Amino acid sequence: MSDTQTPQDDDQAQPLVTHLTELRDRLLRCVLTILFVFLCLFYFANDIYHFVSEPLRTLLPEGTSMIATEVASPFLTPFKLTLVASIVVAMPMILYQVWGFIAPGMYQSEKRIAIPLLVSSILLFYAGLAFAYYVVFPLVFGFFSGVGPEGVSYTPDIARFLDITLKLFFAFGIAFEIPIATLLLIWAGITTPQALSEKRPYIVVGCFIFGMLLTPPDIISQALLAIPMWMLFEIGVFFGRFIGSKKMGPVEE
């Protein structure tokens, strides 16, 4: 210990070192979990890509198939998809580690709100991915496969297809978190359900702008993202009337 350092300074520095060590350990657990899931899934990389590309392949003209225009695409594209799938599968563990890091600093009343929100955020994220795959993909890829000029062979590249697919998955996974974000804003006292209701016209426009930026340039995918976002916002505002603010307590009806 230096001459200028006091025992009190050492006591204050120790918790910081402890927190940093815990953060390192939890990040390492997340990485190891993703690596473990990836190693389990890598053998099935081609099967995973086959499953994800099914909505498009069923719409291809008879006798055609997807193509690979780059030398390493047949390997790198399923590899990339499997890595992303590993992160998605490991998401509960990742959020559990985040929760374990921040929970000790929360009051018991805050934990009662945070735990349901954490579980709901996981379920809504998966629901967004499922909505994109089972509802959006058939409509969007059906539109793209049907608007090409006559005489042009429609043979999508597997790497370009994956880029669009991951973009849609990400957009809908995040969009389905809107109710959680809305509830957190209300609970934290940043805004109120009444204030959000008054700003509804601006929020609806923002949903369509967000849909335009995060989806391919077609009106179908933009609308399929913007309208659920608007509906999910309304759900968040509705339930926000019951939880109230942590500063003011629950809203009395």
PDB file of N, CA and C in Angstrom, residues 33-78:
ATOM      1  N   THR A  33     -21.264 -21.474 -22.857  1.00  0.00           N
ATOM      2  CA  THR A  33     -22.577 -22.036 -23.179  1.00  0.00           C
ATOM      3  C   THR A  33     -22.834 -21.973 -24.677  1.00  0.00           C
ATOM      4  N   ILE A  34     -22.524 -20.823 -25.282  1.00  0.00           N
ATOM      5  CA  ILE A  34     -22.705 -20.676 -26.730  1.00  0.00           C
ATOM      6  C   ILE A  34     -21.811 -21.661 -27.474  1.00  0.00           C
ATOM      7  N   LEU A  35     -20.572 -21.797 -27.015  1.00  0.00           N
ATOM      8  CA  LEU A  35     -19.635 -22.735 -27.659  1.00  0.00           C
ATOM      9  C   LEU A  35     -20.136 -24.166 -27.546  1.00  0.00           C
ATOM     10  N   PHE A  36     -20.642 -24.532 -26.371  1.00  0.00           N
ATOM     11  CA  PHE A  36     -21.148 -25.894 -26.177  1.00  0.00           C
ATOM     12  C   PHE A  36     -22.339 -26.171 -27.095  1.00  0.00           C
ATOM     13  N   VAL A  37     -23.275 -25.212 -27.164  1.00  0.00           N
ATOM     14  CA  VAL A  37     -24.442 -25.386 -28.033  1.00  0.00           C
ATOM     15  C   VAL A  37     -24.002 -25.457 -29.492  1.00  0.00           C
ATOM     16  N   PHE A  38     -23.040 -24.622 -29.859  1.00  0.00           N
ATOM     17  CA  PHE A  38     -22.554 -24.626 -31.238  1.00  0.00           C
ATOM     18  C   PHE A  38     -21.944 -25.973 -31.603  1.00  0.00           C
ATOM     19  N   LEU A  39     -21.139 -26.533 -30.714  1.00  0.00           N
ATOM     20  CA  LEU A  39     -20.514 -27.829 -30.991  1.00  0.00           C
ATOM     21  C   LEU A  39     -21.571 -28.934 -31.119  1.00  0.00           C
ATOM     22  N   CYS A  40     -22.652 -28.797 -30.353  1.00  0.00           N
ATOM     23  CA  CYS A  40     -23.730 -29.787 -30.450  1.00  0.00           C
ATOM     24  C   CYS A  40     -24.512 -29.648 -31.757  1.00  0.00           C
ATOM     25  N   LEU A  41     -24.638 -28.407 -32.243  1.00  0.00           N
ATOM     26  CA  LEU A  41     -25.461 -28.157 -33.429  1.00  0.00           C
ATOM     27  C   LEU A  41     -24.678 -28.227 -34.730  1.00  0.00           C
ATOM     28  N   PHE A  42     -23.354 -28.100 -34.660  1.00  0.00           N
ATOM     29  CA  PHE A  42     -22.589 -27.967 -35.899  1.00  0.00           C
ATOM     30  C   PHE A  42     -22.742 -29.175 -36.814  1.00  0.00           C
ATOM     31  N   TYR A  43     -22.870 -30.350 -36.243  1.00  0.00           N
ATOM     32  CA  TYR A  43     -23.047 -31.555 -37.058  1.00  0.00           C
ATOM     33  C   TYR A  43     -24.320 -31.453 -37.907  1.00  0.00           C
ATOM     34  N   PHE A  44     -25.306 -30.698 -37.392  1.00  0.00           N
ATOM     35  CA  PHE A  44     -26.585 -30.561 -38.083  1.00  0.00           C
ATOM     36  C   PHE A  44     -26.687 -29.237 -38.834  1.00  0.00           C
ATOM     37  N   ALA A  45     -25.548 -28.605 -39.129  1.00  0.00           N
ATOM     38  CA  ALA A  45     -25.550 -27.271 -39.753  1.00  0.00           C
ATOM     39  C   ALA A  45     -26.323 -27.261 -41.063  1.00  0.00           C
ATOM     40  N   ASN A  46     -26.085 -28.228 -41.915  1.00  0.00           N
ATOM     41  CA  ASN A  46     -26.800 -28.276 -43.193  1.00  0.00           C
ATOM     42  C   ASN A  46     -28.292 -28.529 -43.005  1.00  0.00           C
ATOM     43  N   ASP A  47     -28.638 -29.344 -42.002  1.00  0.00           N
ATOM     44  CA  ASP A  47     -30.052 -29.598 -41.723  1.00  0.00           C
ATOM     45  C   ASP A  47     -30.740 -28.339 -41.217  1.00  0.00           C
ATOM     46  N   ILE A  48     -30.030 -27.563 -40.395  1.00  0.00           N
ATOM     47  CA  ILE A  48     -30.596 -26.309 -39.892  1.00  0.00           C
ATOM     48  C   ILE A  48     -30.836 -25.338 -41.035  1.00  0.00           C
ATOM     49  N   TYR A  49     -29.857 -25.248 -41.946  1.00  0.00           N
ATOM     50  CA  TYR A  49     -30.047 -24.366 -43.092  1.00  0.00           C
ATOM     51  C   TYR A  49     -31.193 -24.862 -43.972  1.00  0.00           C
ATOM     52  N   HIS A  50     -31.299 -26.169 -44.136  1.00  0.00           N
ATOM     53  CA  HIS A  50     -32.389 -26.744 -44.933  1.00  0.00           C
ATOM     54  C   HIS A  50     -33.748 -26.368 -44.324  1.00  0.00           C
ATOM     55  N   PHE A  51     -33.836 -26.408 -42.998  1.00  0.00           N
ATOM     56  CA  PHE A  51     -35.085 -26.061 -42.317  1.00  0.00           C
ATOM     57  C   PHE A  51     -35.410 -24.579 -42.487  1.00  0.00           C
ATOM     58  N   VAL A  52     -34.419 -23.713 -42.279  1.00  0.00           N
ATOM     59  CA  VAL A  52     -34.653 -22.274 -42.359  1.00  0.00           C
ATOM     60  C   VAL A  52     -35.018 -21.850 -43.780  1.00  0.00           C
ATOM     61  N   SER A  53     -34.419 -22.495 -44.776  1.00  0.00           N
ATOM     62  CA  SER A  53     -34.669 -22.114 -46.172  1.00  0.00           C
ATOM     63  C   SER A  53     -35.916 -22.778 -46.759  1.00  0.00           C
ATOM     64  N   GLU A  54     -36.587 -23.622 -45.995  1.00  0.00           N
ATOM     65  CA  GLU A  54     -37.751 -24.339 -46.506  1.00  0.00           C
ATOM     66  C   GLU A  54     -38.845 -23.410 -47.056  1.00  0.00           C
ATOM     67  N   PRO A  55     -39.188 -22.296 -46.379  1.00  0.00           N
ATOM     68  CA  PRO A  55     -40.241 -21.417 -46.927  1.00  0.00           C
ATOM     69  C   PRO A  55     -39.915 -20.870 -48.314  1.00  0.00           C
ATOM     70  N   LEU A  56     -38.628 -20.668 -48.616  1.00  0.00           N
ATOM     71  CA  LEU A  56     -38.245 -20.177 -49.935  1.00  0.00           C
ATOM     72  C   LEU A  56     -38.144 -21.313 -50.948  1.00  0.00           C
ATOM     73  N   ARG A  57     -37.558 -22.425 -50.550  1.00  0.00           N
ATOM     74  CA  ARG A  57     -37.339 -23.520 -51.496  1.00  0.00           C
ATOM     75  C   ARG A  57     -38.656 -24.099 -52.021  1.00  0.00           C
ATOM     76  N   THR A  58     -39.696 -24.072 -51.208  1.00  0.00           N
ATOM     77  CA  THR A  58     -40.989 -24.590 -51.670  1.00  0.00           C
ATOM     78  C   THR A  58     -41.616 -23.698 -52.738  1.00  0.00           C
ATOM     79  N   LEU A  59     -41.122 -22.455 -52.856  1.00  0.00           N
ATOM     80  CA  LEU A  59     -41.681 -21.509 -53.828  1.00  0.00           C
ATOM     81  C   LEU A  59     -40.863 -21.432 -55.109  1.00  0.00           C
ATOM     82  N   LEU A  60     -39.715 -22.095 -55.140  1.00  0.00           N
ATOM     83  CA  LEU A  60     -38.886 -22.053 -56.344  1.00  0.00           C
ATOM     84  C   LEU A  60     -39.556 -22.805 -57.485  1.00  0.00           C
ATOM     85  N   PRO A  61     -39.367 -22.344 -58.727  1.00  0.00           N
ATOM     86  CA  PRO A  61     -39.925 -23.067 -59.871  1.00  0.00           C
ATOM     87  C   PRO A  61     -39.416 -24.497 -59.916  1.00  0.00           C
ATOM     88  N   GLU A  62     -40.221 -25.382 -60.427  1.00  0.00           N
ATOM     89  CA  GLU A  62     -39.856 -26.792 -60.504  1.00  0.00           C
ATOM     90  C   GLU A  62     -38.588 -26.969 -61.336  1.00  0.00           C
ATOM     91  N   GLY A  63     -37.669 -27.758 -60.818  1.00  0.00           N
ATOM     92  CA  GLY A  63     -36.418 -28.022 -61.514  1.00  0.00           C
ATOM     93  C   GLY A  63     -35.309 -27.042 -61.188  1.00  0.00           C
ATOM     94  N   THR A  64     -35.575 -26.029 -60.330  1.00  0.00           N
ATOM     95  CA  THR A  64     -34.548 -25.058 -59.943  1.00  0.00           C
ATOM     96  C   THR A  64     -34.192 -25.252 -58.475  1.00  0.00           C
ATOM     97  N   SER A  65     -33.096 -24.652 -58.071  1.00  0.00           N
ATOM     98  CA  SER A  65     -32.648 -24.748 -56.685  1.00  0.00           C
ATOM     99  C   SER A  65     -31.862 -23.489 -56.341  1.00  0.00           C
ATOM    100  N   MET A  66     -31.543 -23.340 -55.060  1.00  0.00           N
ATOM    101  CA  MET A  66     -30.699 -22.232 -54.639  1.00  0.00           C
ATOM    102  C   MET A  66     -29.266 -22.489 -55.101  1.00  0.00           C
ATOM    103  N   ILE A  67     -28.492 -21.412 -55.198  1.00  0.00           N
ATOM    104  CA  ILE A  67     -27.130 -21.533 -55.706  1.00  0.00           C
ATOM    105  C   ILE A  67     -26.143 -20.903 -54.729  1.00  0.00           C
ATOM    106  N   ALA A  68     -24.867 -21.218 -54.904  1.00  0.00           N
ATOM    107  CA  ALA A  68     -23.780 -20.604 -54.145  1.00  0.00           C
ATOM    108  C   ALA A  68     -22.842 -19.951 -55.143  1.00  0.00           C
ATOM    109  N   THR A  69     -22.720 -18.622 -55.067  1.00  0.00           N
ATOM    110  CA  THR A  69     -21.905 -17.890 -56.029  1.00  0.00           C
ATOM    111  C   THR A  69     -20.488 -17.642 -55.531  1.00  0.00           C
ATOM    112  N   GLU A  70     -20.197 -17.994 -54.284  1.00  0.00           N
ATOM    113  CA  GLU A  70     -18.860 -17.826 -53.741  1.00  0.00           C
ATOM    114  C   GLU A  70     -18.291 -19.191 -53.380  1.00  0.00           C
ATOM    115  N   VAL A  71     -16.964 -19.288 -53.432  1.00  0.00           N
ATOM    116  CA  VAL A  71     -16.301 -20.581 -53.248  1.00  0.00           C
ATOM    117  C   VAL A  71     -16.600 -21.171 -51.871  1.00  0.00           C
ATOM    118  N   ALA A  72     -16.541 -20.341 -50.821  1.00  0.00           N
ATOM    119  CA  ALA A  72     -16.677 -20.853 -49.457  1.00  0.00           C
ATOM    120  C   ALA A  72     -18.111 -20.823 -48.947  1.00  0.00           C
ATOM    121  N   SER A  73     -19.053 -20.340 -49.733  1.00  0.00           N
ATOM    122  CA  SER A  73     -20.438 -20.206 -49.267  1.00  0.00           C
ATOM    123  C   SER A  73     -21.062 -21.504 -48.792  1.00  0.00           C
ATOM    124  N   PRO A  74     -20.847 -22.640 -49.467  1.00  0.00           N
ATOM    125  CA  PRO A  74     -21.479 -23.882 -48.994  1.00  0.00           C
ATOM    126  C   PRO A  74     -21.070 -24.274 -47.578  1.00  0.00           C
ATOM    127  N   PHE A  75     -19.898 -23.807 -47.130  1.00  0.00           N
ATOM    128  CA  PHE A  75     -19.470 -24.092 -45.760  1.00  0.00           C
ATOM    129  C   PHE A  75     -19.775 -22.935 -44.813  1.00  0.00           C
ATOM    130  N   LEU A  76     -19.425 -21.704 -45.237  1.00  0.00           N
ATOM    131  CA  LEU A  76     -19.536 -20.563 -44.335  1.00  0.00           C
ATOM    132  C   LEU A  76     -20.986 -20.191 -44.027  1.00  0.00           C
ATOM    133  N   THR A  77     -21.885 -20.364 -44.997  1.00  0.00           N
ATOM    134  CA  THR A  77     -23.275 -19.955 -44.763  1.00  0.00           C
ATOM    135  C   THR A  77     -23.943 -20.820 -43.694  1.00  0.00           C
ATOM    136  N   PRO A  78     -23.917 -22.158 -43.784  1.00  0.00           N
ATOM    137  CA  PRO A  78     -24.464 -22.947 -42.677  1.00  0.00           C
ATOM    138  C   PRO A  78     -23.720 -22.728 -41.354  1.00  0.00           C
TER     139      PRO A  78
END
